[in-house]
CSV table of C-alpha atoms in Angstrom, one decimal:
chain,number,residue,atom,x,y,z
A,1,UNK,CA,87.8,127.6,119.3
A,2,UNK,CA,89.3,127.8,122.8
A,3,UNK,CA,92.8,126.8,123.6
A,4,UNK,CA,91.3,124.5,126.2
A,5,UNK,CA,89.5,122.7,123.5
A,6,UNK,CA,92.7,122.1,121.6
A,7,UNK,CA,94.4,120.9,124.8
A,8,UNK,CA,91.6,118.5,125.4
A,9,UNK,CA,91.8,117.2,121.9
A,10,UNK,CA,95.5,116.7,122.0
A,11,UNK,CA,95.4,114.4,125.0
A,12,UNK,CA,95.4,111.4,122.7
A,13,UNK,CA,99.0,111.7,121.5
A,14,UNK,CA,99.3,108.5,119.4
A,15,UNK,CA,95.6,108.2,118.6
A,16,UNK,CA,94.0,111.6,117.7
A,17,UNK,CA,90.6,112.2,119.2
A,18,UNK,CA,89.5,113.2,115.7
A,19,UNK,CA,90.8,112.5,112.3
A,20,UNK,CA,89.4,114.8,109.6
A,21,UNK,CA,89.3,113.1,106.3
A,22,UNK,CA,89.0,115.7,103.5
A,23,UNK,CA,87.8,114.7,100.1
A,24,UNK,CA,90.1,116.3,97.5
A,25,UNK,CA,88.3,114.8,94.5
A,26,UNK,CA,85.0,116.7,94.5
A,27,UNK,CA,84.6,119.0,91.6
A,28,UNK,CA,82.9,122.4,92.0
A,29,UNK,CA,81.5,124.1,88.9
A,30,UNK,CA,83.5,127.2,88.0
A,31,UNK,CA,82.6,128.6,84.6
A,32,UNK,CA,85.4,131.1,84.9
A,33,UNK,CA,88.1,128.4,84.8
A,34,UNK,CA,89.5,126.7,81.7
A,35,UNK,CA,88.4,123.3,82.9
A,36,UNK,CA,85.0,124.5,84.1
A,37,UNK,CA,85.6,123.3,87.7
A,38,UNK,CA,88.0,123.3,90.6
A,39,UNK,CA,88.6,120.9,93.4
A,40,UNK,CA,88.1,123.0,96.6
A,41,UNK,CA,88.9,120.1,98.9
A,42,UNK,CA,92.6,120.4,98.1
A,43,UNK,CA,92.6,124.0,99.5
A,44,UNK,CA,90.4,123.0,102.5
A,45,UNK,CA,92.7,120.2,103.4
A,46,UNK,CA,95.8,122.5,103.3
A,47,UNK,CA,94.0,125.2,105.3
A,48,UNK,CA,92.9,122.7,108.0
A,49,UNK,CA,96.3,121.1,108.1
A,50,UNK,CA,98.0,124.5,108.7
A,51,UNK,CA,95.4,125.6,111.2
A,52,UNK,CA,95.5,122.4,113.3
A,53,UNK,CA,99.3,121.9,113.3
A,54,UNK,CA,100.3,120.9,116.8
A,55,UNK,CA,96.7,120.5,118.0
A,56,UNK,CA,96.5,116.7,118.1
A,57,UNK,CA,93.7,116.7,115.6
A,58,UNK,CA,94.7,114.9,112.4
A,59,UNK,CA,93.9,116.1,108.8
A,60,UNK,CA,94.0,113.4,106.1
A,61,UNK,CA,93.4,114.3,102.4
A,62,UNK,CA,91.4,111.5,100.7
A,63,UNK,CA,91.2,110.8,97.0
A,64,UNK,CA,87.4,110.3,97.1
A,65,UNK,CA,84.7,110.0,99.7
A,66,UNK,CA,82.2,109.1,96.9
A,67,UNK,CA,79.7,111.8,97.8
A,68,UNK,CA,80.7,113.9,94.8
A,69,UNK,CA,77.7,116.3,94.6
A,70,UNK,CA,78.3,118.2,97.8
A,71,UNK,CA,81.8,119.7,97.8
A,72,UNK,CA,83.6,120.1,100.1
A,73,UNK,CA,82.9,116.9,101.9
A,74,UNK,CA,84.7,115.8,105.1
A,75,UNK,CA,84.4,112.9,107.5
A,76,UNK,CA,85.2,113.1,111.2
A,77,UNK,CA,86.4,109.8,112.6
A,78,UNK,CA,88.1,108.2,115.7
A,79,UNK,CA,88.5,104.8,117.1
A,80,UNK,CA,85.4,103.7,119.0
A,81,UNK,CA,83.3,106.7,117.9
A,82,UNK,CA,80.6,107.4,115.4
A,83,UNK,CA,81.9,108.6,112.1
A,84,UNK,CA,80.1,111.8,110.7
A,85,UNK,CA,80.1,112.7,107.0
A,86,UNK,CA,79.5,116.4,106.3
A,87,UNK,CA,79.1,118.1,102.9
A,88,UNK,CA,78.6,121.6,101.4
A,89,UNK,CA,81.6,123.0,103.3
A,90,UNK,CA,83.6,126.0,102.1
A,91,UNK,CA,87.1,126.8,103.2
A,92,UNK,CA,86.4,130.5,103.0
A,93,UNK,CA,83.2,130.4,105.1
A,94,UNK,CA,83.4,127.4,107.4
A,95,UNK,CA,87.0,126.9,108.6
A,96,UNK,CA,86.3,128.1,112.2
A,97,UNK,CA,83.2,125.9,112.3
A,98,UNK,CA,85.0,122.8,111.1
A,99,UNK,CA,87.8,123.3,113.6
A,100,UNK,CA,85.3,123.9,116.5
A,101,UNK,CA,83.2,120.9,115.5
A,102,UNK,CA,86.3,118.6,115.3
A,103,UNK,CA,87.3,119.7,118.8
A,104,UNK,CA,83.8,119.0,120.1
A,105,UNK,CA,84.0,115.6,118.4
A,106,UNK,CA,87.4,114.9,119.9
A,107,UNK,CA,86.1,115.9,123.4
A,108,UNK,CA,83.0,113.7,123.1
A,109,UNK,CA,82.8,110.2,124.5
A,110,UNK,CA,81.3,108.6,121.4
A,111,UNK,CA,81.4,111.2,118.6
A,112,UNK,CA,77.9,112.3,119.1
A,113,UNK,CA,77.9,116.1,119.8
A,114,UNK,CA,74.6,117.5,121.1
A,115,UNK,CA,72.6,119.1,118.2
A,116,UNK,CA,72.5,122.6,119.7
A,117,UNK,CA,76.3,122.5,120.1
A,118,UNK,CA,76.9,121.8,116.4
A,119,UNK,CA,77.7,124.7,114.1
A,120,UNK,CA,75.1,125.6,111.4
A,121,UNK,CA,77.1,124.1,108.6
A,122,UNK,CA,77.2,120.8,110.4
A,123,UNK,CA,73.5,120.8,111.1
A,124,UNK,CA,72.7,121.5,107.4
A,125,UNK,CA,75.5,119.5,105.8
A,126,UNK,CA,75.2,116.1,107.3
A,127,UNK,CA,75.5,113.4,104.6
A,128,UNK,CA,75.5,110.3,106.8
A,129,UNK,CA,76.9,108.8,110.0
A,130,UNK,CA,78.1,105.3,110.9
A,131,UNK,CA,78.3,103.8,114.4
A,132,UNK,CA,81.6,102.4,115.8
A,133,UNK,CA,82.1,98.7,115.5
A,134,UNK,CA,81.0,96.8,118.6
A,135,UNK,CA,84.0,96.2,120.8
A,136,UNK,CA,83.3,92.5,121.3
A,137,UNK,CA,81.8,90.8,118.3
A,138,UNK,CA,80.9,87.2,117.6
A,139,UNK,CA,79.3,85.9,114.5
A,140,UNK,CA,75.7,86.9,113.9
A,141,UNK,CA,75.5,89.6,116.6
B,1,UNK,CA,76.3,83.5,97.0
B,2,UNK,CA,78.6,80.5,97.1
B,3,UNK,CA,79.3,78.5,100.2
B,4,UNK,CA,83.0,79.1,99.7
B,5,UNK,CA,82.3,82.8,100.0
B,6,UNK,CA,80.6,82.3,103.4
B,7,UNK,CA,83.5,80.1,104.5
B,8,UNK,CA,85.9,82.8,103.6
B,9,UNK,CA,83.9,85.4,105.4
B,10,UNK,CA,83.6,83.3,108.6
B,11,UNK,CA,87.3,83.0,109.1
B,12,UNK,CA,87.3,86.0,111.4
B,13,UNK,CA,85.5,84.4,114.3
B,14,UNK,CA,85.7,87.2,116.9
B,15,UNK,CA,86.0,90.0,114.4
B,16,UNK,CA,83.6,89.7,111.5
B,17,UNK,CA,85.1,90.5,108.1
B,18,UNK,CA,82.0,92.6,107.6
B,19,UNK,CA,79.5,94.2,109.9
B,20,UNK,CA,76.3,95.3,108.1
B,21,UNK,CA,74.8,98.3,109.8
B,22,UNK,CA,71.1,98.5,108.7
B,23,UNK,CA,69.3,101.8,109.3
B,24,UNK,CA,65.9,101.0,110.8
B,25,UNK,CA,64.8,104.7,111.0
B,26,UNK,CA,64.4,105.6,107.3
B,27,UNK,CA,60.8,106.2,106.4
B,28,UNK,CA,59.4,105.1,103.0
B,29,UNK,CA,56.3,106.8,101.7
B,30,UNK,CA,53.3,104.5,101.8
B,31,UNK,CA,50.0,106.2,101.0
B,32,UNK,CA,48.2,102.9,101.7
B,33,UNK,CA,49.2,102.8,105.3
B,34,UNK,CA,47.5,104.7,108.2
B,35,UNK,CA,50.7,106.6,109.1
B,36,UNK,CA,51.6,107.3,105.4
B,37,UNK,CA,54.9,105.5,105.7
B,38,UNK,CA,56.7,102.4,106.8
B,39,UNK,CA,60.3,101.7,108.0
B,40,UNK,CA,61.6,99.0,105.6
B,41,UNK,CA,65.0,98.8,107.3
B,42,UNK,CA,63.4,96.9,110.1
B,43,UNK,CA,62.4,94.1,107.8
B,44,UNK,CA,65.7,94.2,105.9
B,45,UNK,CA,67.7,93.9,109.1
B,46,UNK,CA,65.6,90.9,110.2
B,47,UNK,CA,65.9,89.2,106.7
B,48,UNK,CA,69.7,89.7,106.6
B,49,UNK,CA,70.1,88.5,110.2
B,50,UNK,CA,68.2,85.3,109.3
B,51,UNK,CA,70.0,84.8,106.1
B,52,UNK,CA,73.5,85.3,107.6
B,53,UNK,CA,73.0,83.3,110.8
B,54,UNK,CA,76.2,81.3,111.2
B,55,UNK,CA,78.0,82.9,108.3
B,56,UNK,CA,80.4,85.0,110.4
B,57,UNK,CA,79.0,88.2,108.9
B,58,UNK,CA,77.4,90.5,111.5
B,59,UNK,CA,74.1,92.3,111.1
B,60,UNK,CA,73.5,95.3,113.4
B,61,UNK,CA,70.3,97.3,113.2
B,62,UNK,CA,71.0,101.0,113.8
B,63,UNK,CA,68.6,103.7,114.9
B,64,UNK,CA,69.7,106.2,112.3
B,65,UNK,CA,72.5,106.5,109.7
B,66,UNK,CA,71.3,110.1,109.0
B,67,UNK,CA,70.9,109.6,105.2
B,68,UNK,CA,67.0,109.5,105.6
B,69,UNK,CA,66.1,110.1,101.9
B,70,UNK,CA,67.3,106.8,100.4
B,71,UNK,CA,65.8,103.9,102.3
B,72,UNK,CA,66.9,101.3,102.9
B,73,UNK,CA,70.4,102.5,103.7
B,74,UNK,CA,73.1,100.2,105.0
B,75,UNK,CA,76.9,100.5,105.9
B,76,UNK,CA,79.5,97.8,105.4
B,77,UNK,CA,82.3,98.1,107.9
B,78,UNK,CA,85.2,96.2,109.4
B,79,UNK,CA,88.3,97.1,111.3
B,80,UNK,CA,91.1,98.4,109.1
B,81,UNK,CA,88.8,98.6,106.0
B,82,UNK,CA,87.0,101.3,104.1
B,83,UNK,CA,83.4,101.8,105.2
B,84,UNK,CA,80.8,101.9,102.4
B,85,UNK,CA,77.4,103.5,102.8
B,86,UNK,CA,74.8,102.2,100.3
B,87,UNK,CA,71.2,103.5,99.9
B,88,UNK,CA,68.1,102.7,97.8
B,89,UNK,CA,68.0,99.1,98.8
B,90,UNK,CA,64.9,96.9,98.9
B,91,UNK,CA,64.7,93.7,101.0
B,92,UNK,CA,62.5,92.2,98.3
B,93,UNK,CA,64.7,92.9,95.4
B,94,UNK,CA,68.3,93.1,96.7
B,95,UNK,CA,68.8,90.6,99.5
B,96,UNK,CA,71.0,88.3,97.4
B,97,UNK,CA,73.0,91.3,96.1
B,98,UNK,CA,73.6,92.6,99.7
B,99,UNK,CA,74.7,89.2,100.9
B,100,UNK,CA,77.0,88.7,98.0
B,101,UNK,CA,78.5,92.2,98.3
B,102,UNK,CA,79.0,91.7,102.0
B,103,UNK,CA,80.9,88.5,101.4
B,104,UNK,CA,83.1,90.2,98.7
B,105,UNK,CA,83.8,93.0,101.2
B,106,UNK,CA,84.7,90.5,103.9
B,107,UNK,CA,87.0,88.7,101.5
B,108,UNK,CA,88.7,91.9,100.4
B,109,UNK,CA,91.9,93.2,101.9
B,110,UNK,CA,90.8,96.8,102.5
B,111,UNK,CA,87.0,96.9,101.8
B,112,UNK,CA,87.4,98.1,98.2
B,113,UNK,CA,85.7,95.6,95.9
B,114,UNK,CA,86.5,96.1,92.2
B,115,UNK,CA,83.8,98.0,90.4
B,116,UNK,CA,82.9,95.2,88.0
B,117,UNK,CA,82.4,92.8,90.8
B,118,UNK,CA,79.9,95.0,92.6
B,119,UNK,CA,76.2,94.2,92.1
B,120,UNK,CA,74.1,96.8,90.3
B,121,UNK,CA,72.4,98.0,93.4
B,122,UNK,CA,75.7,98.8,95.0
B,123,UNK,CA,77.0,100.7,91.9
B,124,UNK,CA,73.9,102.8,91.8
B,125,UNK,CA,73.3,103.2,95.5
B,126,UNK,CA,76.6,104.4,96.9
B,127,UNK,CA,76.0,107.3,99.3
B,128,UNK,CA,79.6,107.7,100.6
B,129,UNK,CA,82.7,105.9,101.7
B,130,UNK,CA,85.2,106.6,104.5
B,131,UNK,CA,88.8,105.3,104.7
B,132,UNK,CA,90.1,103.3,107.7
B,133,UNK,CA,92.0,105.2,110.3
B,134,UNK,CA,95.8,105.1,109.7
B,135,UNK,CA,97.2,102.3,111.9
B,136,UNK,CA,99.9,104.5,113.4
B,137,UNK,CA,99.0,108.1,113.9
B,138,UNK,CA,100.7,110.9,115.6
B,139,UNK,CA,99.4,114.5,115.9
B,140,UNK,CA,99.1,116.4,112.6
B,141,UNK,CA,99.6,113.5,110.3
C-alpha cells in the first residue's frame, strides 16, 4: 500500500472513508488445540488495528457478523457507500491485501472498486454486498 | 402483520424504519424454462412493493447483492441499525414473514429482533449481518 493511499484515506478525519468490521466470533477448526478451535478474527482485528494506527481507516472488532462458516470474515463500510462482506481471510496471508483493499474502498466514490483492482482474496471471498441507503427517502420508494 | 405494526413502522416519514433491498439478479434453476433459470427476486420486489405501499417501509430492487447462490436474497437496513442479509426466500411462501420481519426490524431500536420473534425463514436464511457505523468516529477507533 502506498503512503499516498493512506493520505487519501485519512482525509475524512471525523468520518473514516472505511470502517473495517472484523468478526471475532468465527471459529476455525484446530485439532491441535484443547477446545478444537480458535477464533482467528481476534488476531486479525489486532493486527489490522496496529497496522492502520494513524491512517484514518477505522478497525472495529464485532462480536458476530453471522457468516460463521468462512473465517475470518470482515465488512468494509462507510456512510453513503456500498458495504462489502468478505470471508475466508487469514491474518498471516492477507493482511497486505486487506489494507490495500480498504484504502481503495476509502478512495472510491461509492465503495465499488473495479474488479481488476481488487486483490485475489477479495475476488474469491465475497460473501455479500449491500447498497447505501438512498439519501432522500419517502415512503414506498 | 397487524395494522399497529404498520403504524409503528410508518412513523419515520422521510427516513423509513426499514428499507428492504431485494436482489433481482439471483438466478434460480428452472429446467422447464427456455433459459434454464428465472430471476425470482424481480417478482418478490414487485409483490413487496405492492404489499407495503403506504406503510412507510421502503422496497428497493437491487441489481446484485453478490450472494447469488441463495435466491431470493434481501437485506433489511436503516440508518443507525444493524443490516441483516437473508437468503432462501420465496415470494410464494414467505411474503407474510418478510413483511412481519421488516415491521419488527422497523420497530426495533437497533435492528436486532429477538431470536424467538423472528420468523422461521429468517432464522434459517441468515446470510450475514453488519453493525451500524459508530455515530462519532475518529481515526483508529
